[in-house]
mmCIF file of C-alpha atoms in Angstrom:
data_model
loop_
_atom_site.group_PDB
_atom_site.id
_atom_site.type_symbol
_atom_site.label_atom_id
_atom_site.label_comp_id
_atom_site.label_asym_id
_atom_site.label_seq_id
_atom_site.Cartn_x
_atom_site.Cartn_y
_atom_site.Cartn_z
ATOM 1 C CA MET K 75 7.396 7.787 10.265
ATOM 2 C CA THR K 76 4.644 9.619 8.361
ATOM 3 C CA TYR K 77 2.111 7.590 6.395
ATOM 4 C CA ARG K 78 0.111 10.482 4.972
ATOM 5 C CA GLN K 79 -0.436 9.901 1.268
ATOM 6 C CA LEU K 80 -3.123 10.050 -1.364
ATOM 7 C CA PRO K 81 -4.881 6.787 -2.331
ATOM 8 C CA LEU K 82 -3.614 4.535 -5.107
ATOM 9 C CA HIS K 83 -5.770 5.709 -8.030
ATOM 10 C CA TYR K 84 -4.588 9.258 -7.357
ATOM 11 C CA HIS K 85 -1.076 8.246 -8.330
ATOM 12 C CA GLN K 86 -2.389 8.414 -11.903
ATOM 13 C CA ILE K 87 -2.697 12.192 -11.637
ATOM 14 C CA PRO K 88 -0.441 14.753 -9.896
ATOM 15 C CA ALA K 89 -2.906 15.784 -7.189
ATOM 16 C CA SER K 90 -1.898 18.413 -4.622
ATOM 17 C CA PRO K 91 -2.743 17.725 -0.951
ATOM 18 C CA ILE K 92 -5.131 20.717 -0.895
ATOM 19 C CA VAL K 93 -7.730 21.743 -3.493
ATOM 20 C CA LEU K 94 -8.850 25.303 -4.201
ATOM 21 C CA GLY K 95 -12.633 25.405 -4.366
ATOM 22 C CA CYS K 96 -13.886 27.983 -6.851
ATOM 23 C CA MET K 97 -17.496 28.392 -5.710
ATOM 24 C CA ARG K 98 -16.963 32.109 -5.082
ATOM 25 C CA PHE K 99 -15.515 32.833 -8.527
ATOM 26 C CA GLY K 100 -17.835 35.001 -10.598
ATOM 27 C CA GLY K 101 -19.422 37.069 -7.824
ATOM 28 C CA ALA K 102 -23.160 36.905 -7.220
ATOM 29 C CA TRP K 103 -25.451 34.037 -8.231
ATOM 30 C CA ASP K 104 -27.259 36.094 -10.837
ATOM 31 C CA GLY K 105 -27.432 36.558 -14.564
ATOM 32 C CA GLN K 106 -25.217 39.625 -14.686
ATOM 33 C CA PRO K 107 -22.280 39.549 -17.117
ATOM 34 C CA ILE K 108 -18.729 38.858 -15.986
ATOM 35 C CA THR K 109 -16.668 41.975 -15.340
ATOM 36 C CA ASN K 110 -12.919 42.409 -15.707
ATOM 37 C CA ASP K 111 -12.721 42.895 -11.926
ATOM 38 C CA LEU K 112 -14.142 39.403 -11.401
ATOM 39 C CA VAL K 113 -11.577 37.935 -13.791
ATOM 40 C CA VAL K 114 -8.739 39.763 -12.008
ATOM 41 C CA GLU K 115 -10.052 38.488 -8.668
ATOM 42 C CA GLY K 116 -10.138 34.937 -9.988
ATOM 43 C CA ARG K 117 -6.678 35.181 -11.498
ATOM 44 C CA GLN K 118 -5.207 36.449 -8.232
ATOM 45 C CA ALA K 119 -6.753 33.517 -6.382
ATOM 46 C CA VAL K 120 -5.384 30.992 -8.885
ATOM 47 C CA GLU K 121 -1.911 32.513 -8.874
ATOM 48 C CA THR K 122 -1.811 32.585 -5.072
ATOM 49 C CA ALA K 123 -2.877 28.947 -4.922
ATOM 50 C CA LEU K 124 -0.131 27.973 -7.371
ATOM 51 C CA GLU K 125 2.358 29.937 -5.263
ATOM 52 C CA ILE K 126 1.754 27.676 -2.249
ATOM 53 C CA GLY K 127 1.669 24.440 -4.229
ATOM 54 C CA ILE K 128 -2.066 24.044 -4.909
ATOM 55 C CA HIS K 129 -2.674 22.961 -8.503
ATOM 56 C CA HIS K 130 -6.012 21.158 -8.136
ATOM 57 C CA PHE K 131 -9.133 23.280 -8.708
ATOM 58 C CA ASP K 132 -12.735 22.355 -7.899
ATOM 59 C CA LEU K 133 -15.743 23.806 -9.728
ATOM 60 C CA ALA K 134 -19.378 22.917 -10.477
ATOM 61 C CA ASP K 135 -21.701 23.826 -13.306
ATOM 62 C CA ILE K 136 -24.058 25.591 -10.859
ATOM 63 C CA TYR K 137 -21.470 27.758 -9.071
ATOM 64 C CA THR K 138 -22.575 31.372 -9.474
ATOM 65 C CA ARG K 139 -24.885 29.983 -12.170
ATOM 66 C CA GLY K 140 -22.048 29.093 -14.530
ATOM 67 C CA LYS K 141 -20.042 32.279 -14.017
ATOM 68 C CA ALA K 142 -17.403 30.528 -11.885
ATOM 69 C CA GLU K 143 -16.445 28.321 -14.817
ATOM 70 C CA ARG K 144 -16.500 31.254 -17.227
ATOM 71 C CA VAL K 145 -14.171 33.259 -14.986
ATOM 72 C CA PHE K 146 -11.866 30.270 -14.593
ATOM 73 C CA GLY K 147 -11.918 29.833 -18.365
ATOM 74 C CA ARG K 148 -10.853 33.454 -18.811
ATOM 75 C CA VAL K 149 -7.973 32.897 -16.372
ATOM 76 C CA LEU K 150 -6.896 29.824 -18.343
ATOM 77 C CA SER K 151 -6.860 31.841 -21.553
ATOM 78 C CA GLU K 152 -4.733 34.571 -19.966
ATOM 79 C CA ILE K 153 -2.050 32.350 -18.400
ATOM 80 C CA GLY K 154 -0.223 30.504 -21.139
ATOM 81 C CA GLY K 155 0.372 26.802 -20.551
ATOM 82 C CA LEU K 156 -1.663 26.738 -17.341
ATOM 83 C CA ARG K 157 -4.073 24.014 -18.494
ATOM 84 C CA GLU K 158 -1.285 21.446 -18.699
ATOM 85 C CA GLN K 159 -0.033 22.305 -15.202
ATOM 86 C CA ILE K 160 -3.250 21.849 -13.219
ATOM 87 C CA ILE K 161 -6.098 19.462 -12.422
ATOM 88 C CA ILE K 162 -9.580 20.766 -13.206
ATOM 89 C CA GLN K 163 -12.495 19.090 -11.463
ATOM 90 C CA SER K 164 -16.141 20.031 -11.929
ATOM 91 C CA LYS K 165 -19.522 18.642 -10.951
ATOM 92 C CA CYS K 166 -22.966 18.161 -12.437
ATOM 93 C CA GLY K 167 -26.297 16.779 -11.339
ATOM 94 C CA ILE K 168 -28.088 19.736 -9.718
ATOM 95 C CA ARG K 169 -30.661 21.764 -11.644
ATOM 96 C CA LEU K 170 -31.349 25.143 -10.073
ATOM 97 C CA ALA K 171 -34.769 26.701 -9.818
ATOM 98 C CA GLY K 172 -35.328 29.233 -12.563
ATOM 99 C CA GLU K 173 -33.170 27.596 -15.222
ATOM 100 C CA ASP K 174 -36.227 25.941 -16.760
ATOM 101 C CA GLU K 175 -39.866 25.282 -15.938
ATOM 102 C CA GLY K 176 -39.161 22.654 -13.290
ATOM 103 C CA PRO K 177 -38.374 22.920 -9.555
ATOM 104 C CA GLN K 178 -34.878 22.846 -8.131
ATOM 105 C CA ARG K 179 -33.882 19.187 -8.271
ATOM 106 C CA TYR K 180 -31.182 16.604 -8.810
ATOM 107 C CA ASP K 181 -30.772 15.111 -12.272
ATOM 108 C CA THR K 182 -28.339 12.349 -13.179
ATOM 109 C CA SER K 183 -30.131 11.228 -16.308
ATOM 110 C CA GLU K 184 -27.854 10.398 -19.221
ATOM 111 C CA ALA K 185 -29.138 13.323 -21.265
ATOM 112 C CA HIS K 186 -28.497 15.813 -18.490
ATOM 113 C CA ILE K 187 -25.017 14.497 -17.660
ATOM 114 C CA LEU K 188 -23.913 14.650 -21.307
ATOM 115 C CA LYS K 189 -25.403 18.117 -21.816
ATOM 116 C CA SER K 190 -23.865 19.361 -18.567
ATOM 117 C CA VAL K 191 -20.362 18.262 -19.504
ATOM 118 C CA ASP K 192 -20.589 19.953 -22.896
ATOM 119 C CA GLY K 193 -21.613 23.144 -21.111
ATOM 120 C CA ILE K 194 -18.780 22.849 -18.588
ATOM 121 C CA LEU K 195 -16.160 22.367 -21.299
ATOM 122 C CA SER K 196 -17.567 25.284 -23.300
ATOM 123 C CA ARG K 197 -17.546 27.680 -20.341
ATOM 124 C CA LEU K 198 -14.017 26.653 -19.371
ATOM 125 C CA GLY K 199 -12.797 26.748 -22.970
ATOM 126 C CA ILE K 200 -11.094 23.359 -22.706
ATOM 127 C CA ASP K 201 -11.320 19.979 -24.450
ATOM 128 C CA TYR K 202 -11.483 17.692 -21.415
ATOM 129 C CA LEU K 203 -12.031 17.573 -17.657
ATOM 130 C CA ASP K 204 -9.553 15.785 -15.444
ATOM 131 C CA ILE K 205 -12.330 14.739 -13.039
ATOM 132 C CA LEU K 206 -16.134 14.909 -13.156
ATOM 133 C CA LEU K 207 -18.121 14.433 -9.934
ATOM 134 C CA LEU K 208 -21.815 13.619 -9.644
ATOM 135 C CA HIS K 209 -22.823 16.432 -7.295
ATOM 136 C CA ARG K 210 -25.609 14.876 -5.181
ATOM 137 C CA PRO K 211 -27.390 11.514 -4.897
ATOM 138 C CA ASP K 212 -30.408 11.528 -7.215
ATOM 139 C CA PRO K 213 -33.324 9.476 -5.790
ATOM 140 C CA LEU K 214 -34.461 8.793 -9.372
ATOM 141 C CA ALA K 215 -31.026 7.762 -10.596
ATOM 142 C CA HIS K 216 -30.724 4.687 -12.805
ATOM 143 C CA PRO K 217 -27.232 3.248 -12.186
ATOM 144 C CA GLN K 218 -27.021 1.611 -15.620
ATOM 145 C CA GLU K 219 -27.976 4.881 -17.336
ATOM 146 C CA ILE K 220 -25.312 6.748 -15.379
ATOM 147 C CA GLY K 221 -22.732 4.103 -16.258
ATOM 148 C CA GLU K 222 -23.523 4.446 -19.956
ATOM 149 C CA ALA K 223 -23.241 8.235 -19.805
ATOM 150 C CA LEU K 224 -19.852 8.098 -18.080
ATOM 151 C CA ALA K 225 -18.575 5.529 -20.577
ATOM 152 C CA LYS K 226 -19.548 7.787 -23.478
ATOM 153 C CA LEU K 227 -17.767 10.755 -21.901
ATOM 154 C CA HIS K 228 -14.652 8.707 -21.246
ATOM 155 C CA GLN K 229 -14.561 7.174 -24.712
ATOM 156 C CA ALA K 230 -15.016 10.603 -26.291
ATOM 157 C CA GLY K 231 -12.059 11.937 -24.319
ATOM 158 C CA LYS K 232 -14.190 14.574 -22.605
ATOM 159 C CA VAL K 233 -13.571 13.301 -19.050
ATOM 160 C CA ARG K 234 -10.539 11.367 -17.859
ATOM 161 C CA HIS K 235 -11.631 10.390 -14.329
ATOM 162 C CA PHE K 236 -14.876 10.242 -12.362
ATOM 163 C CA GLY K 237 -16.079 10.574 -8.806
ATOM 164 C CA VAL K 238 -19.047 11.464 -6.639
ATOM 165 C CA SER K 239 -19.969 14.015 -4.020
ATOM 166 C CA ASN K 240 -22.051 13.623 -0.854
ATOM 167 C CA MET K 241 -22.527 9.869 -1.260
ATOM 168 C CA GLY K 242 -22.274 6.932 1.117
ATOM 169 C CA SER K 243 -20.489 3.659 0.482
ATOM 170 C CA GLU K 244 -23.523 1.698 -0.684
ATOM 171 C CA GLN K 245 -24.534 4.403 -3.158
ATOM 172 C CA ILE K 246 -21.030 4.344 -4.629
ATOM 173 C CA ARG K 247 -20.949 0.551 -4.666
ATOM 174 C CA LEU K 248 -24.207 0.413 -6.634
ATOM 175 C CA LEU K 249 -23.013 2.958 -9.212
ATOM 176 C CA GLN K 250 -19.680 1.192 -9.590
ATOM 177 C CA MET K 251 -21.444 -2.085 -10.445
ATOM 178 C CA TYR K 252 -22.755 -0.477 -13.623
ATOM 179 C CA SER K 253 -19.748 1.660 -14.539
ATOM 180 C CA ARG K 254 -16.802 0.516 -16.618
ATOM 181 C CA VAL K 255 -14.699 3.395 -15.297
ATOM 182 C CA PRO K 256 -13.672 3.546 -11.607
ATOM 183 C CA PHE K 257 -14.773 6.258 -9.209
ATOM 184 C CA ILE K 258 -11.668 7.823 -7.702
ATOM 185 C CA VAL K 259 -13.127 10.664 -5.576
ATOM 186 C CA ASN K 260 -15.839 11.135 -2.959
ATOM 187 C CA GLN K 261 -16.317 14.694 -1.700
ATOM 188 C CA LEU K 262 -18.096 15.077 1.651
ATOM 189 C CA GLU K 263 -18.564 17.764 4.297
ATOM 190 C CA MET K 264 -15.913 17.141 6.950
ATOM 191 C CA SER K 265 -14.392 19.500 9.497
ATOM 192 C CA LEU K 266 -13.778 19.998 13.211
ATOM 193 C CA ASP K 267 -17.413 21.094 13.376
ATOM 194 C CA LYS K 268 -18.801 18.366 11.100
ATOM 195 C CA ILE K 269 -17.175 15.403 12.840
ATOM 196 C CA GLY K 270 -19.681 12.766 11.741
ATOM 197 C CA PHE K 271 -16.981 11.065 9.672
ATOM 198 C CA VAL K 272 -15.188 10.219 12.931
ATOM 199 C CA GLU K 273 -18.295 9.727 15.055
ATOM 200 C CA ALA K 274 -19.732 7.154 12.638
ATOM 201 C CA GLY K 275 -16.995 4.723 13.637
ATOM 202 C CA VAL K 276 -16.246 5.801 17.207
ATOM 203 C CA THR K 277 -19.845 5.723 18.427
ATOM 204 C CA VAL K 278 -20.893 2.371 16.931
ATOM 205 C CA ASN K 279 -23.295 0.637 19.344
ATOM 206 C CA ARG K 280 -23.330 3.693 21.627
ATOM 207 C CA GLU K 281 -25.956 6.314 22.381
ATOM 208 C CA PRO K 282 -24.340 9.208 20.405
ATOM 209 C CA SER K 283 -24.625 7.212 17.171
ATOM 210 C CA LYS K 284 -28.380 7.768 17.172
ATOM 211 C CA GLN K 285 -27.822 11.434 16.304
ATOM 212 C CA ASN K 286 -25.187 10.752 13.634
ATOM 213 C CA VAL K 287 -26.276 10.857 10.004
ATOM 214 C CA PHE K 288 -22.868 10.325 8.391
ATOM 215 C CA PRO K 289 -23.114 6.980 6.541
ATOM 216 C CA TYR K 290 -21.318 4.345 8.577
ATOM 217 C CA GLY K 291 -18.585 2.507 6.684
ATOM 218 C CA THR K 292 -18.065 5.223 4.064
ATOM 219 C CA MET K 293 -14.589 6.194 5.274
ATOM 220 C CA GLU K 294 -13.488 2.565 5.425
ATOM 221 C CA PHE K 295 -15.020 1.725 2.049
ATOM 222 C CA CYS K 296 -13.272 4.616 0.326
ATOM 223 C CA GLN K 297 -9.950 3.642 1.870
ATOM 224 C CA ALA K 298 -10.376 0.013 0.837
ATOM 225 C CA GLU K 299 -11.369 0.948 -2.720
ATOM 226 C CA HIS K 300 -8.638 3.607 -3.094
ATOM 227 C CA ILE K 301 -11.204 6.394 -3.466
ATOM 228 C CA GLN K 302 -9.830 9.814 -2.586
ATOM 229 C CA LEU K 303 -11.842 11.518 0.158
ATOM 230 C CA GLN K 304 -12.175 15.255 -0.292
ATOM 231 C CA ALA K 305 -13.559 17.519 2.440
ATOM 232 C CA TRP K 306 -15.768 20.442 1.488
ATOM 233 C CA GLY K 307 -16.270 23.090 4.166
ATOM 234 C CA PRO K 308 -13.058 22.031 5.985
ATOM 235 C CA LEU K 309 -12.723 25.377 7.793
ATOM 236 C CA ALA K 310 -16.324 25.271 9.081
ATOM 237 C CA GLN K 311 -16.895 28.826 7.811
ATOM 238 C CA GLY K 312 -14.070 30.126 10.027
ATOM 239 C CA ARG K 313 -15.624 29.068 13.352
ATOM 240 C CA PHE K 314 -12.218 27.952 14.684
ATOM 241 C CA THR K 315 -9.985 30.504 12.960
ATOM 242 C CA GLY K 316 -11.057 33.922 14.180
ATOM 243 C CA ARG K 317 -14.701 34.252 13.269
ATOM 244 C CA VAL K 318 -16.868 35.605 16.095
ATOM 245 C CA VAL K 319 -18.232 32.583 17.980
ATOM 246 C CA GLU K 320 -20.844 34.209 20.214
ATOM 247 C CA GLY K 321 -24.114 32.332 20.051
ATOM 248 C CA GLN K 322 -22.389 29.106 19.004
ATOM 249 C CA ARG K 323 -22.401 25.994 21.179
ATOM 250 C CA PRO K 324 -19.769 26.088 23.982
ATOM 251 C CA GLU K 325 -17.664 23.443 22.244
ATOM 252 C CA ILE K 326 -17.005 25.834 19.335
ATOM 253 C CA LYS K 327 -15.546 28.512 21.587
ATOM 254 C CA ALA K 328 -13.433 26.023 23.551
ATOM 255 C CA THR K 329 -12.086 24.396 20.388
ATOM 256 C CA SER K 330 -11.368 27.786 18.802
ATOM 257 C CA GLU K 331 -9.227 28.692 21.819
ATOM 258 C CA LEU K 332 -7.420 25.350 21.657
ATOM 259 C CA VAL K 333 -6.700 25.825 17.946
ATOM 260 C CA ALA K 334 -5.280 29.285 18.670
ATOM 261 C CA GLN K 335 -2.981 27.871 21.372
ATOM 262 C CA MET K 336 -1.666 25.145 19.069
ATOM 263 C CA ALA K 337 -1.127 27.646 16.271
ATOM 264 C CA ALA K 338 0.818 30.010 18.527
ATOM 265 C CA LYS K 339 2.953 27.135 19.814
ATOM 266 C CA ARG K 340 3.970 26.235 16.248
ATOM 267 C CA ASP K 341 4.000 29.796 14.889
ATOM 268 C CA VAL K 342 1.501 28.919 12.166
ATOM 269 C CA THR K 343 -1.986 30.133 11.316
ATOM 270 C CA PRO K 344 -5.092 28.652 12.982
ATOM 271 C CA GLU K 345 -6.189 27.588 9.481
ATOM 272 C CA ALA K 346 -3.100 25.390 9.206
ATOM 273 C CA ILE K 347 -3.981 23.626 12.463
ATOM 274 C CA VAL K 348 -7.592 22.983 11.449
ATOM 275 C CA LEU K 349 -6.560 21.548 8.080
ATOM 276 C CA ALA K 350 -3.729 19.516 9.625
ATOM 277 C CA TRP K 351 -6.299 17.914 11.947
ATOM 278 C CA LEU K 352 -8.293 16.706 8.942
ATOM 279 C CA MET K 353 -5.240 15.633 6.995
ATOM 280 C CA LYS K 354 -3.892 13.469 9.820
ATOM 281 C CA HIS K 355 -6.711 10.986 9.250
ATOM 282 C CA PRO K 356 -5.344 7.760 7.679
ATOM 283 C CA ALA K 357 -7.708 8.165 4.717
ATOM 284 C CA GLY K 358 -5.503 10.982 3.404
ATOM 285 C CA ILE K 359 -8.323 13.540 3.350
ATOM 286 C CA GLN K 360 -7.855 16.278 0.753
ATOM 287 C CA PRO K 361 -9.381 19.576 2.007
ATOM 288 C CA VAL K 362 -11.218 21.735 -0.530
ATOM 289 C CA ILE K 363 -10.732 25.304 0.669
ATOM 290 C CA GLY K 364 -13.306 27.817 -0.501
ATOM 291 C CA SER K 365 -11.471 31.136 -0.187
ATOM 292 C CA ILE K 366 -10.938 33.539 -3.040
ATOM 293 C CA ARG K 367 -8.967 36.270 -1.236
ATOM 294 C CA PRO K 368 -5.174 35.841 -1.572
ATOM 295 C CA GLU K 369 -4.500 36.537 2.114
ATOM 296 C CA ARG K 370 -6.903 33.802 3.124
ATOM 297 C CA ILE K 371 -5.374 31.315 0.679
ATOM 298 C CA LEU K 372 -1.890 32.098 1.990
ATOM 299 C CA ALA K 373 -3.081 31.216 5.507
ATOM 300 C CA TYR K 374 -3.195 27.566 4.445
ATOM 301 C CA ARG K 375 0.459 27.478 3.402
ATOM 302 C CA ASP K 376 1.762 25.579 6.443
ATOM 303 C CA ALA K 377 -1.003 22.959 6.649
ATOM 304 C CA THR K 378 1.002 20.344 4.752
ATOM 305 C CA GLN K 379 4.199 21.057 6.683
ATOM 306 C CA ILE K 380 2.998 20.263 10.194
ATOM 307 C CA GLU K 381 2.043 16.977 11.790
ATOM 308 C CA LEU K 382 -0.189 17.016 14.851
ATOM 309 C CA THR K 383 0.591 14.495 17.553
ATOM 310 C CA ARG K 384 -1.961 11.833 18.483
ATOM 311 C CA ASP K 385 -2.575 13.680 21.752
ATOM 312 C CA GLU K 386 -3.215 16.970 19.928
ATOM 313 C CA TRP K 387 -5.555 15.310 17.447
ATOM 314 C CA TYR K 388 -7.605 13.726 20.229
ATOM 315 C CA GLU K 389 -7.595 16.963 22.237
ATOM 316 C CA LEU K 390 -9.201 18.774 19.300
ATOM 317 C CA TYR K 391 -11.650 15.960 18.619
ATOM 318 C CA SER K 392 -12.737 15.687 22.257
ATOM 319 C CA SER K 393 -13.089 19.448 22.517
ATOM 320 C CA SER K 394 -15.242 19.645 19.398
ATOM 321 C CA CYS K 395 -17.606 16.844 20.399
ATOM 322 C CA GLY K 396 -17.719 18.019 24.029
ATOM 323 C CA ARG K 397 -16.871 14.759 25.757
ATOM 324 C CA ARG K 398 -13.974 12.569 26.733
ATOM 325 C CA MET K 399 -13.220 9.436 24.727
#
């Protein structure tokens, strides 16, 4: 029997098991105008994602300095009825250097959140976001101020659901105390290379835990509170799927070879194996893939159709961390 499913709050929205991350939409991180070629590139990526059942798209106000959202907005305007068929998720809370007189910093003040969402909606050419994530933990955040900002956005119909990114359980718990709307997403870096999400629980009270910085209890908290865990960087920049691994730690090369063997055995792509490893976790992890090229997106097609055995999952885990259980 398979228990893989998305957490309870996600039943409110038709989320696909995989998300297409749109960080590469819009080309370079500069102030150059959007070209038709960039729009065509974005449209091809969106159409390919839809072809393999991905209808959840992840953006952020800073991606290519706003051009990612503008390109996505152009794609929305070109494909009739698309807005009603997909989930659009964006993020705010990072201020890049050069956009004003201040340094690069995090900003979750009420004024900045409200202004950011208006900018996101304008660039996308839409009336509401399905999900807004707070991009990074802001050391100067006032939880009550954030709660008031989110309530205003929800009441105004500008954002339907909320979440966070790169936050631990206690940070989420504190924010939730002051928010009248639930947080339904937490997006974190998780992959066969970034295995802290597993290590945090497995190495409790053991020597390896001293090197782990993944916040202990976050996975369990999100499961208990029905918060969808999303994984950014799930392919580890291709380290296990064909990218040259010379100069990497020995565990990368060994795990890459193991992934290739498992992929050949099932007649699927290595990408499908790497994503299936993440998605086997009981938390129902939702990978956010960052590719824009159609051939790369198609490589993920089989990830939701295969189920690794317990032995295979532990083989990959042990290989990646370089030790037996």
